[in-house]
Amino acid sequence: MASLTAMERLLLFHKLERDLFHRLVHDLAQDPAVMRWVIAFWLWLESTGHHDFIRRVAALPGPVVLRFVDEAVACLRCLANLGQGTTTAGAEDGRNRYLPCTNALLNDPISNVSYFQGRRREVLDGIKHQYRSICLVVCDVGSSATCGVPAAAPLMVSFPVHPAPRVAPLPLNPMAVSFTLNPMASPWIPVRCSLLPDDYRSLFITFSKGYPISKEDIVAFFDSVFGPCVEMVMVEKVAPGQQPVYGRVILRSAAMIPVVLNGRQTAKFMIKGRHLWARIYIPASRLSYP
């Protein structure tokens, strides 16, 4: 059996990004030109130490993925505006300036899009490298993500990947293409999305050892703070005489996850004098959401 070519190895290595690109374009009706830059931005985040960012985004349902897209576009617009002498991302990116969804998956949260001021050259170089060397190759809107790896591709690269020498520098200008998202729209937070499995609507919670919190108190707290958002609470099953230290909160809508976490990877709450920590629940077996 013939060994894989450099192109085939590249496409197989980035199958996750390729599948996510096709999901964004075909299932979620996003502009492919913009989505290449969005995935390049996420690849840059991973290259700076925020590992598994794309895998974790891909594991989320469509409405939540589009929130991450909104925030990535806000960051890209900020970088483009900085290059034009503007110091802010503009009022149109209002609610995305503080990146609540993105920060929920970062090791070190970004305060807001102004983080890129003073880092523009470094960040742009990193994003452009990901765009040219990976996204232009693997994010191919013309082929199906479920098909076999093509034997040839229009852009030939070596492995490890480097930008093709004849590819002209590409301007990072997300404003030059149209967007299907409306950044001026009010946040969409549905009360219920019953079609999604529990795993995609769950938070993993932990308690201080020796200080568990009852299911009823957890439900009452979350519903009082965020509205009627909890469907069920499950806690660790323990032997008689022992106390649980972890559990799960199943929300009525996956879109409530970034709202509850409020832009943090882990959120801390105080319920009747006892601490509860919450983060996104991602089972090891869950790699993507169809």
PDB file of C-alpha atoms in Angstrom:
ATOM      1  CA  MET A   1       0.000   0.000   0.000  1.00  0.00           C
ATOM      2  CA  ALA A   2       1.399   3.371  -1.033  1.00  0.00           C
ATOM      3  CA  SER A   3       2.336   5.735   1.759  1.00  0.00           C
ATOM      4  CA  LEU A   4       0.338   8.913   2.250  1.00  0.00           C
ATOM      5  CA  THR A   5       1.459  12.057   0.498  1.00  0.00           C
ATOM      6  CA  ALA A   6       2.266  15.227   2.406  1.00  0.00           C
ATOM      7  CA  MET A   7      -1.088  16.688   1.376  1.00  0.00           C
ATOM      8  CA  GLU A   8      -2.989  13.624   2.555  1.00  0.00           C
ATOM      9  CA  ARG A   9      -1.208  13.676   5.913  1.00  0.00           C
ATOM     10  CA  LEU A  10      -2.024  17.354   6.321  1.00  0.00           C
ATOM     11  CA  LEU A  11      -5.720  16.824   5.587  1.00  0.00           C
ATOM     12  CA  LEU A  12      -5.946  13.849   7.924  1.00  0.00           C
ATOM     13  CA  PHE A  13      -4.127  15.683  10.713  1.00  0.00           C
ATOM     14  CA  HIS A  14      -6.568  18.604  10.464  1.00  0.00           C
ATOM     15  CA  LYS A  15      -9.723  16.552   9.967  1.00  0.00           C
ATOM     16  CA  LEU A  16     -11.344  18.202  12.994  1.00  0.00           C
ATOM     17  CA  GLU A  17     -10.842  21.691  11.555  1.00  0.00           C
ATOM     18  CA  ARG A  18     -11.995  20.489   8.141  1.00  0.00           C
ATOM     19  CA  ASP A  19     -15.172  18.960   9.569  1.00  0.00           C
ATOM     20  CA  LEU A  20     -15.910  22.055  11.640  1.00  0.00           C
ATOM     21  CA  PHE A  21     -15.448  24.284   8.585  1.00  0.00           C
ATOM     22  CA  HIS A  22     -17.960  22.220   6.616  1.00  0.00           C
ATOM     23  CA  ARG A  23     -20.381  22.303   9.514  1.00  0.00           C
ATOM     24  CA  LEU A  24     -20.122  26.088   9.736  1.00  0.00           C
ATOM     25  CA  VAL A  25     -20.567  26.589   6.001  1.00  0.00           C
ATOM     26  CA  HIS A  26     -23.084  23.889   5.073  1.00  0.00           C
ATOM     27  CA  ASP A  27     -25.080  23.308   8.268  1.00  0.00           C
ATOM     28  CA  LEU A  28     -24.909  26.769   9.833  1.00  0.00           C
ATOM     29  CA  ALA A  29     -24.934  28.765   6.561  1.00  0.00           C
ATOM     30  CA  GLN A  30     -21.834  30.858   7.267  1.00  0.00           C
ATOM     31  CA  ASP A  31     -19.659  32.630   4.695  1.00  0.00           C
ATOM     32  CA  PRO A  32     -16.711  30.325   3.844  1.00  0.00           C
ATOM     33  CA  ALA A  33     -14.301  33.242   3.343  1.00  0.00           C
ATOM     34  CA  VAL A  34     -15.009  34.505   6.857  1.00  0.00           C
ATOM     35  CA  MET A  35     -14.956  31.025   8.395  1.00  0.00           C
ATOM     36  CA  ARG A  36     -11.409  30.409   7.125  1.00  0.00           C
ATOM     37  CA  TRP A  37     -10.262  33.451   9.090  1.00  0.00           C
ATOM     38  CA  VAL A  38     -12.302  32.390  12.120  1.00  0.00           C
ATOM     39  CA  ILE A  39     -10.689  28.943  12.180  1.00  0.00           C
ATOM     40  CA  ALA A  40      -7.273  30.544  11.629  1.00  0.00           C
ATOM     41  CA  PHE A  41      -7.930  32.692  14.702  1.00  0.00           C
ATOM     42  CA  TRP A  42      -8.877  29.625  16.744  1.00  0.00           C
ATOM     43  CA  LEU A  43      -5.779  27.761  15.517  1.00  0.00           C
ATOM     44  CA  TRP A  44      -3.695  30.725  16.634  1.00  0.00           C
ATOM     45  CA  LEU A  45      -5.303  30.520  20.082  1.00  0.00           C
ATOM     46  CA  GLU A  46      -4.314  26.855  20.287  1.00  0.00           C
ATOM     47  CA  SER A  47      -0.768  27.674  19.177  1.00  0.00           C
ATOM     48  CA  THR A  48      -0.450  30.078  22.119  1.00  0.00           C
ATOM     49  CA  GLY A  49      -1.269  27.388  24.684  1.00  0.00           C
ATOM     50  CA  HIS A  50      -5.067  27.157  24.716  1.00  0.00           C
ATOM     51  CA  HIS A  51      -5.087  23.491  23.777  1.00  0.00           C
ATOM     52  CA  ASP A  52      -8.189  21.654  22.516  1.00  0.00           C
ATOM     53  CA  PHE A  53     -10.034  24.930  21.936  1.00  0.00           C
ATOM     54  CA  ILE A  54     -11.379  23.845  18.538  1.00  0.00           C
ATOM     55  CA  ARG A  55     -12.315  20.366  19.736  1.00  0.00           C
ATOM     56  CA  ARG A  56     -14.311  21.858  22.590  1.00  0.00           C
ATOM     57  CA  VAL A  57     -16.052  24.380  20.328  1.00  0.00           C
ATOM     58  CA  ALA A  58     -16.897  21.622  17.844  1.00  0.00           C
ATOM     59  CA  ALA A  59     -18.517  19.625  20.662  1.00  0.00           C
ATOM     60  CA  LEU A  60     -21.133  22.337  21.228  1.00  0.00           C
ATOM     61  CA  PRO A  61     -24.519  22.723  19.497  1.00  0.00           C
ATOM     62  CA  GLY A  62     -24.957  25.120  16.592  1.00  0.00           C
ATOM     63  CA  PRO A  63     -26.431  28.151  18.410  1.00  0.00           C
ATOM     64  CA  VAL A  64     -23.548  28.167  20.884  1.00  0.00           C
ATOM     65  CA  VAL A  65     -20.933  27.652  18.150  1.00  0.00           C
ATOM     66  CA  LEU A  66     -22.306  30.763  16.434  1.00  0.00           C
ATOM     67  CA  ARG A  67     -21.689  32.739  19.616  1.00  0.00           C
ATOM     68  CA  PHE A  68     -18.031  31.722  19.412  1.00  0.00           C
ATOM     69  CA  VAL A  69     -18.031  32.767  15.747  1.00  0.00           C
ATOM     70  CA  ASP A  70     -19.461  36.176  16.693  1.00  0.00           C
ATOM     71  CA  GLU A  71     -16.653  36.725  19.179  1.00  0.00           C
ATOM     72  CA  ALA A  72     -13.925  35.571  16.784  1.00  0.00           C
ATOM     73  CA  VAL A  73     -15.234  37.994  14.161  1.00  0.00           C
ATOM     74  CA  ALA A  74     -15.200  40.788  16.764  1.00  0.00           C
ATOM     75  CA  CYS A  75     -11.522  40.051  17.466  1.00  0.00           C
ATOM     76  CA  LEU A  76     -10.664  39.977  13.759  1.00  0.00           C
ATOM     77  CA  ARG A  77     -12.483  43.254  13.186  1.00  0.00           C
ATOM     78  CA  CYS A  78     -10.593  44.790  16.082  1.00  0.00           C
ATOM     79  CA  LEU A  79      -7.289  43.738  14.514  1.00  0.00           C
ATOM     80  CA  ALA A  80      -8.368  45.124  11.134  1.00  0.00           C
ATOM     81  CA  ASN A  81      -9.510  48.401  12.684  1.00  0.00           C
ATOM     82  CA  LEU A  82      -6.249  48.768  14.602  1.00  0.00           C
ATOM     83  CA  GLY A  83      -4.443  48.572  11.284  1.00  0.00           C
ATOM     84  CA  GLN A  84      -6.539  51.519  10.093  1.00  0.00           C
ATOM     85  CA  GLY A  85      -5.675  53.615  13.134  1.00  0.00           C
ATOM     86  CA  THR A  86      -8.846  52.800  15.071  1.00  0.00           C
ATOM     87  CA  THR A  87      -8.444  51.762  18.699  1.00  0.00           C
ATOM     88  CA  THR A  88     -11.746  49.993  19.251  1.00  0.00           C
ATOM     89  CA  ALA A  89     -13.710  47.286  17.562  1.00  0.00           C
ATOM     90  CA  GLY A  90     -16.625  49.605  17.007  1.00  0.00           C
ATOM     91  CA  ALA A  91     -20.015  49.858  18.610  1.00  0.00           C
ATOM     92  CA  GLU A  92     -21.403  47.227  16.264  1.00  0.00           C
ATOM     93  CA  ASP A  93     -19.485  44.528  18.125  1.00  0.00           C
ATOM     94  CA  GLY A  94     -20.899  45.720  21.478  1.00  0.00           C
ATOM     95  CA  ARG A  95     -21.920  42.587  23.299  1.00  0.00           C
ATOM     96  CA  ASN A  96     -18.992  40.565  21.898  1.00  0.00           C
ATOM     97  CA  ARG A  97     -16.263  42.894  23.192  1.00  0.00           C
ATOM     98  CA  TYR A  98     -15.888  40.951  26.440  1.00  0.00           C
ATOM     99  CA  LEU A  99     -15.727  37.485  24.814  1.00  0.00           C
ATOM    100  CA  PRO A 100     -17.749  35.523  27.416  1.00  0.00           C
ATOM    101  CA  CYS A 101     -17.900  32.303  25.375  1.00  0.00           C
ATOM    102  CA  THR A 102     -14.284  32.365  24.206  1.00  0.00           C
ATOM    103  CA  ASN A 103     -12.985  33.083  27.696  1.00  0.00           C
ATOM    104  CA  ALA A 104     -14.886  30.095  29.069  1.00  0.00           C
ATOM    105  CA  LEU A 105     -12.456  27.840  27.156  1.00  0.00           C
ATOM    106  CA  LEU A 106      -9.214  29.802  27.627  1.00  0.00           C
ATOM    107  CA  ASN A 107      -6.561  29.035  30.231  1.00  0.00           C
ATOM    108  CA  ASP A 108      -5.986  32.768  30.744  1.00  0.00           C
ATOM    109  CA  PRO A 109      -9.069  34.874  29.945  1.00  0.00           C
ATOM    110  CA  ILE A 110      -8.803  37.881  27.643  1.00  0.00           C
ATOM    111  CA  SER A 111     -10.281  40.964  29.301  1.00  0.00           C
ATOM    112  CA  ASN A 112     -11.845  42.247  26.061  1.00  0.00           C
ATOM    113  CA  VAL A 113     -10.963  42.845  22.421  1.00  0.00           C
ATOM    114  CA  SER A 114      -8.704  45.758  23.406  1.00  0.00           C
ATOM    115  CA  TYR A 115      -6.247  43.027  24.488  1.00  0.00           C
ATOM    116  CA  PHE A 116      -4.974  43.104  20.902  1.00  0.00           C
ATOM    117  CA  GLN A 117      -3.791  46.703  21.163  1.00  0.00           C
ATOM    118  CA  GLY A 118      -0.008  46.605  21.309  1.00  0.00           C
ATOM    119  CA  ARG A 119       0.051  42.976  20.158  1.00  0.00           C
ATOM    120  CA  ARG A 120      -1.337  43.494  16.680  1.00  0.00           C
ATOM    121  CA  ARG A 121       1.788  42.610  14.696  1.00  0.00           C
ATOM    122  CA  GLU A 122       2.477  39.453  16.686  1.00  0.00           C
ATOM    123  CA  VAL A 123      -1.140  38.275  16.608  1.00  0.00           C
ATOM    124  CA  LEU A 124      -1.626  39.091  12.927  1.00  0.00           C
ATOM    125  CA  ASP A 125       1.517  37.230  11.921  1.00  0.00           C
ATOM    126  CA  GLY A 126       0.334  34.176  13.840  1.00  0.00           C
ATOM    127  CA  ILE A 127      -3.178  34.238  12.395  1.00  0.00           C
ATOM    128  CA  LYS A 128      -1.939  34.805   8.846  1.00  0.00           C
ATOM    129  CA  HIS A 129       0.449  31.875   9.174  1.00  0.00           C
ATOM    130  CA  GLN A 130      -2.405  29.588  10.234  1.00  0.00           C
ATOM    131  CA  TYR A 131      -4.576  30.951   7.425  1.00  0.00           C
ATOM    132  CA  ARG A 132      -2.048  30.465   4.632  1.00  0.00           C
ATOM    133  CA  SER A 133      -0.444  27.222   5.715  1.00  0.00           C
ATOM    134  CA  ILE A 134      -3.536  25.388   6.986  1.00  0.00           C
ATOM    135  CA  CYS A 135      -6.890  27.033   6.325  1.00  0.00           C
ATOM    136  CA  LEU A 136      -6.382  27.691   2.618  1.00  0.00           C
ATOM    137  CA  VAL A 137      -5.589  24.001   2.214  1.00  0.00           C
ATOM    138  CA  VAL A 138      -7.960  22.142   4.526  1.00  0.00           C
ATOM    139  CA  CYS A 139     -10.967  24.494   4.471  1.00  0.00           C
ATOM    140  CA  ASP A 140     -12.173  23.545   1.017  1.00  0.00           C
ATOM    141  CA  VAL A 141     -15.819  24.403   0.492  1.00  0.00           C
ATOM    142  CA  GLY A 142     -16.037  22.365  -2.696  1.00  0.00           C
ATOM    143  CA  SER A 143     -15.455  18.903  -1.230  1.00  0.00           C
ATOM    144  CA  SER A 144     -17.422  16.951   1.327  1.00  0.00           C
ATOM    145  CA  ALA A 145     -15.975  16.501   4.795  1.00  0.00           C
ATOM    146  CA  THR A 146     -17.050  12.878   4.727  1.00  0.00           C
ATOM    147  CA  CYS A 147     -15.317  12.029   1.470  1.00  0.00           C
ATOM    148  CA  GLY A 148     -11.909  10.459   1.189  1.00  0.00           C
ATOM    149  CA  VAL A 149      -8.786  12.573   1.097  1.00  0.00           C
ATOM    150  CA  PRO A 150      -8.220  13.938  -2.414  1.00  0.00           C
ATOM    151  CA  ALA A 151      -5.143  12.754  -4.254  1.00  0.00           C
ATOM    152  CA  ALA A 152      -4.189  16.259  -5.261  1.00  0.00           C
ATOM    153  CA  ALA A 153      -5.009  19.826  -4.277  1.00  0.00           C
ATOM    154  CA  PRO A 154      -4.455  23.172  -5.975  1.00  0.00           C
ATOM    155  CA  LEU A 155      -2.049  24.417  -3.298  1.00  0.00           C
ATOM    156  CA  MET A 156       0.983  22.177  -2.881  1.00  0.00           C
ATOM    157  CA  VAL A 157       2.708  22.300   0.493  1.00  0.00           C
ATOM    158  CA  SER A 158       5.479  20.409   2.205  1.00  0.00           C
ATOM    159  CA  PHE A 159       5.159  18.666   5.553  1.00  0.00           C
ATOM    160  CA  PRO A 160       5.723  20.236   8.048  1.00  0.00           C
ATOM    161  CA  VAL A 161       3.609  22.969   6.553  1.00  0.00           C
ATOM    162  CA  HIS A 162       5.022  26.284   5.369  1.00  0.00           C
ATOM    163  CA  PRO A 163       3.313  28.991   3.316  1.00  0.00           C
ATOM    164  CA  ALA A 164       3.560  28.384  -0.414  1.00  0.00           C
ATOM    165  CA  PRO A 165       6.174  30.794  -1.812  1.00  0.00           C
ATOM    166  CA  ARG A 166       3.950  32.188  -4.565  1.00  0.00           C
ATOM    167  CA  VAL A 167       0.965  32.945  -2.340  1.00  0.00           C
ATOM    168  CA  ALA A 168       0.684  36.703  -2.029  1.00  0.00           C
ATOM    169  CA  PRO A 169       0.155  38.184   1.450  1.00  0.00           C
ATOM    170  CA  LEU A 170      -3.529  38.175   2.243  1.00  0.00           C
ATOM    171  CA  PRO A 171      -5.067  41.237   3.887  1.00  0.00           C
ATOM    172  CA  LEU A 172      -6.878  40.488   7.114  1.00  0.00           C
ATOM    173  CA  ASN A 173     -10.036  42.381   6.317  1.00  0.00           C
ATOM    174  CA  PRO A 174     -13.153  40.587   7.546  1.00  0.00           C
ATOM    175  CA  MET A 175     -15.103  43.780   6.832  1.00  0.00           C
ATOM    176  CA  ALA A 176     -14.654  43.189   3.107  1.00  0.00           C
ATOM    177  CA  VAL A 177     -17.066  40.260   3.088  1.00  0.00           C
ATOM    178  CA  SER A 178     -20.700  40.056   4.063  1.00  0.00           C
ATOM    179  CA  PHE A 179     -21.830  38.435   7.305  1.00  0.00           C
ATOM    180  CA  THR A 180     -25.002  36.477   7.901  1.00  0.00           C
ATOM    181  CA  LEU A 181     -24.823  37.308  11.618  1.00  0.00           C
ATOM    182  CA  ASN A 182     -26.324  40.505  12.975  1.00  0.00           C
ATOM    183  CA  PRO A 183     -24.012  41.864  15.699  1.00  0.00           C
ATOM    184  CA  MET A 184     -26.664  44.424  16.679  1.00  0.00           C
ATOM    185  CA  ALA A 185     -29.224  41.753  17.503  1.00  0.00           C
ATOM    186  CA  SER A 186     -30.178  41.079  21.105  1.00  0.00           C
ATOM    187  CA  PRO A 187     -28.607  37.988  22.686  1.00  0.00           C
ATOM    188  CA  TRP A 188     -30.560  34.858  21.826  1.00  0.00           C
ATOM    189  CA  ILE A 189     -31.111  32.780  24.942  1.00  0.00           C
ATOM    190  CA  PRO A 190     -33.874  30.227  24.395  1.00  0.00           C
ATOM    191  CA  VAL A 191     -35.600  28.819  27.446  1.00  0.00           C
ATOM    192  CA  ARG A 192     -35.517  25.251  26.202  1.00  0.00           C
ATOM    193  CA  CYS A 193     -33.920  23.159  23.483  1.00  0.00           C
ATOM    194  CA  SER A 194     -35.262  19.673  24.157  1.00  0.00           C
ATOM    195  CA  LEU A 195     -33.729  18.026  21.076  1.00  0.00           C
ATOM    196  CA  LEU A 196     -30.172  18.179  22.421  1.00  0.00           C
ATOM    197  CA  PRO A 197     -28.828  15.284  24.510  1.00  0.00           C
ATOM    198  CA  ASP A 198     -28.116  15.931  28.186  1.00  0.00           C
ATOM    199  CA  ASP A 199     -24.338  15.929  27.649  1.00  0.00           C
ATOM    200  CA  TYR A 200     -24.571  19.046  25.488  1.00  0.00           C
ATOM    201  CA  ARG A 201     -26.551  20.977  28.084  1.00  0.00           C
ATOM    202  CA  SER A 202     -24.567  20.073  31.189  1.00  0.00           C
ATOM    203  CA  LEU A 203     -22.255  21.718  33.676  1.00  0.00           C
ATOM    204  CA  PHE A 204     -19.843  19.694  35.802  1.00  0.00           C
ATOM    205  CA  ILE A 205     -20.059  20.857  39.415  1.00  0.00           C
ATOM    206  CA  THR A 206     -17.890  20.203  42.469  1.00  0.00           C
ATOM    207  CA  PHE A 207     -18.323  20.938  46.166  1.00  0.00           C
ATOM    208  CA  SER A 208     -15.890  21.559  48.981  1.00  0.00           C
ATOM    209  CA  LYS A 209     -15.102  18.233  50.640  1.00  0.00           C
ATOM    210  CA  GLY A 210     -17.466  17.711  53.522  1.00  0.00           C
ATOM    211  CA  TYR A 211     -19.808  20.497  52.417  1.00  0.00           C
ATOM    212  CA  PRO A 212     -22.185  19.104  49.776  1.00  0.00           C
ATOM    213  CA  ILE A 213     -25.211  21.047  48.572  1.00  0.00           C
ATOM    214  CA  SER A 214     -28.640  19.513  48.100  1.00  0.00           C
ATOM    215  CA  LYS A 215     -30.181  19.181  44.655  1.00  0.00           C
ATOM    216  CA  GLU A 216     -33.106  21.338  45.711  1.00  0.00           C
ATOM    217  CA  ASP A 217     -30.843  24.175  46.861  1.00  0.00           C
ATOM    218  CA  ILE A 218     -28.842  24.040  43.608  1.00  0.00           C
ATOM    219  CA  VAL A 219     -31.985  24.219  41.468  1.00  0.00           C
ATOM    220  CA  ALA A 220     -33.441  27.035  43.548  1.00  0.00           C
ATOM    221  CA  PHE A 221     -30.202  29.038  43.373  1.00  0.00           C
ATOM    222  CA  PHE A 222     -29.665  28.769  39.606  1.00  0.00           C
ATOM    223  CA  ASP A 223     -33.318  29.419  38.808  1.00  0.00           C
ATOM    224  CA  SER A 224     -33.368  32.471  41.068  1.00  0.00           C
ATOM    225  CA  VAL A 225     -30.223  33.959  39.504  1.00  0.00           C
ATOM    226  CA  PHE A 226     -30.636  33.002  35.832  1.00  0.00           C
ATOM    227  CA  GLY A 227     -34.347  32.313  35.525  1.00  0.00           C
ATOM    228  CA  PRO A 228     -35.932  28.871  35.079  1.00  0.00           C
ATOM    229  CA  CYS A 229     -32.900  27.299  33.403  1.00  0.00           C
ATOM    230  CA  VAL A 230     -32.307  24.001  35.265  1.00  0.00           C
ATOM    231  CA  GLU A 231     -33.833  20.763  34.044  1.00  0.00           C
ATOM    232  CA  MET A 232     -32.157  18.351  36.467  1.00  0.00           C
ATOM    233  CA  VAL A 233     -29.352  18.049  39.007  1.00  0.00           C
ATOM    234  CA  MET A 234     -27.410  14.813  39.505  1.00  0.00           C
ATOM    235  CA  VAL A 235     -24.839  14.233  42.242  1.00  0.00           C
ATOM    236  CA  GLU A 236     -22.251  11.557  42.888  1.00  0.00           C
ATOM    237  CA  LYS A 237     -23.559   8.273  44.284  1.00  0.00           C
ATOM    238  CA  VAL A 238     -21.639   7.467  47.445  1.00  0.00           C
ATOM    239  CA  ALA A 239     -21.562   4.730  50.050  1.00  0.00           C
ATOM    240  CA  PRO A 240     -23.498   5.206  53.302  1.00  0.00           C
ATOM    241  CA  GLY A 241     -21.731   7.626  55.611  1.00  0.00           C
ATOM    242  CA  GLN A 242     -19.884   9.394  52.780  1.00  0.00           C
ATOM    243  CA  GLN A 243     -20.734  12.684  51.101  1.00  0.00           C
ATOM    244  CA  PRO A 244     -20.717  13.569  47.381  1.00  0.00           C
ATOM    245  CA  VAL A 245     -18.069  15.932  46.035  1.00  0.00           C
ATOM    246  CA  TYR A 246     -19.218  16.358  42.427  1.00  0.00           C
ATOM    247  CA  GLY A 247     -22.259  16.279  40.178  1.00  0.00           C
ATOM    248  CA  ARG A 248     -23.894  17.643  37.036  1.00  0.00           C
ATOM    249  CA  VAL A 249     -26.393  20.390  36.361  1.00  0.00           C
ATOM    250  CA  ILE A 250     -28.420  19.744  33.201  1.00  0.00           C
ATOM    251  CA  LEU A 251     -29.697  23.002  31.763  1.00  0.00           C
ATOM    252  CA  ARG A 252     -32.794  23.433  29.632  1.00  0.00           C
ATOM    253  CA  SER A 253     -30.718  25.071  26.902  1.00  0.00           C
ATOM    254  CA  ALA A 254     -27.072  24.711  25.904  1.00  0.00           C
ATOM    255  CA  ALA A 255     -27.076  28.429  25.127  1.00  0.00           C
ATOM    256  CA  MET A 256     -27.255  29.083  28.876  1.00  0.00           C
ATOM    257  CA  ILE A 257     -23.819  27.529  29.484  1.00  0.00           C
ATOM    258  CA  PRO A 258     -21.747  30.641  28.608  1.00  0.00           C
ATOM    259  CA  VAL A 259     -24.292  32.807  30.419  1.00  0.00           C
ATOM    260  CA  VAL A 260     -23.896  30.858  33.663  1.00  0.00           C
ATOM    261  CA  LEU A 261     -20.089  30.738  33.370  1.00  0.00           C
ATOM    262  CA  ASN A 262     -19.994  34.458  32.517  1.00  0.00           C
ATOM    263  CA  GLY A 263     -16.881  34.267  30.368  1.00  0.00           C
ATOM    264  CA  ARG A 264     -14.842  32.097  32.715  1.00  0.00           C
ATOM    265  CA  GLN A 265     -13.533  28.577  32.370  1.00  0.00           C
ATOM    266  CA  THR A 266     -14.694  27.853  35.917  1.00  0.00           C
ATOM    267  CA  ALA A 267     -17.359  29.793  37.800  1.00  0.00           C
ATOM    268  CA  LYS A 268     -17.636  29.857  41.590  1.00  0.00           C
ATOM    269  CA  PHE A 269     -20.923  30.284  43.438  1.00  0.00           C
ATOM    270  CA  MET A 270     -21.902  30.532  47.086  1.00  0.00           C
ATOM    271  CA  ILE A 271     -25.098  28.660  47.979  1.00  0.00           C
ATOM    272  CA  LYS A 272     -26.264  28.914  51.573  1.00  0.00           C
ATOM    273  CA  GLY A 273     -22.717  29.500  52.763  1.00  0.00           C
ATOM    274  CA  ARG A 274     -21.224  26.617  50.782  1.00  0.00           C
ATOM    275  CA  HIS A 275     -19.047  26.815  47.674  1.00  0.00           C
ATOM    276  CA  LEU A 276     -19.958  25.314  44.312  1.00  0.00           C
ATOM    277  CA  TRP A 277     -17.661  25.334  41.270  1.00  0.00           C
ATOM    278  CA  ALA A 278     -19.022  24.843  37.740  1.00  0.00           C
ATOM    279  CA  ARG A 279     -17.438  24.297  34.335  1.00  0.00           C
ATOM    280  CA  ILE A 280     -18.469  22.943  30.931  1.00  0.00           C
ATOM    281  CA  TYR A 281     -19.177  19.214  31.051  1.00  0.00           C
ATOM    282  CA  ILE A 282     -17.319  17.473  28.211  1.00  0.00           C
ATOM    283  CA  PRO A 283     -17.181  13.655  28.347  1.00  0.00           C
ATOM    284  CA  ALA A 284     -13.943  12.160  27.060  1.00  0.00           C
ATOM    285  CA  SER A 285     -15.831  10.274  24.349  1.00  0.00           C
ATOM    286  CA  ARG A 286     -17.485  13.385  22.940  1.00  0.00           C
ATOM    287  CA  LEU A 287     -15.409  14.787  20.093  1.00  0.00           C
ATOM    288  CA  SER A 288     -17.936  16.561  17.910  1.00  0.00           C
ATOM    289  CA  TYR A 289     -21.567  17.468  17.596  1.00  0.00           C
ATOM    290  CA  PRO A 290     -23.174  16.382  14.319  1.00  0.00           C
TER     291      PRO A 290
END
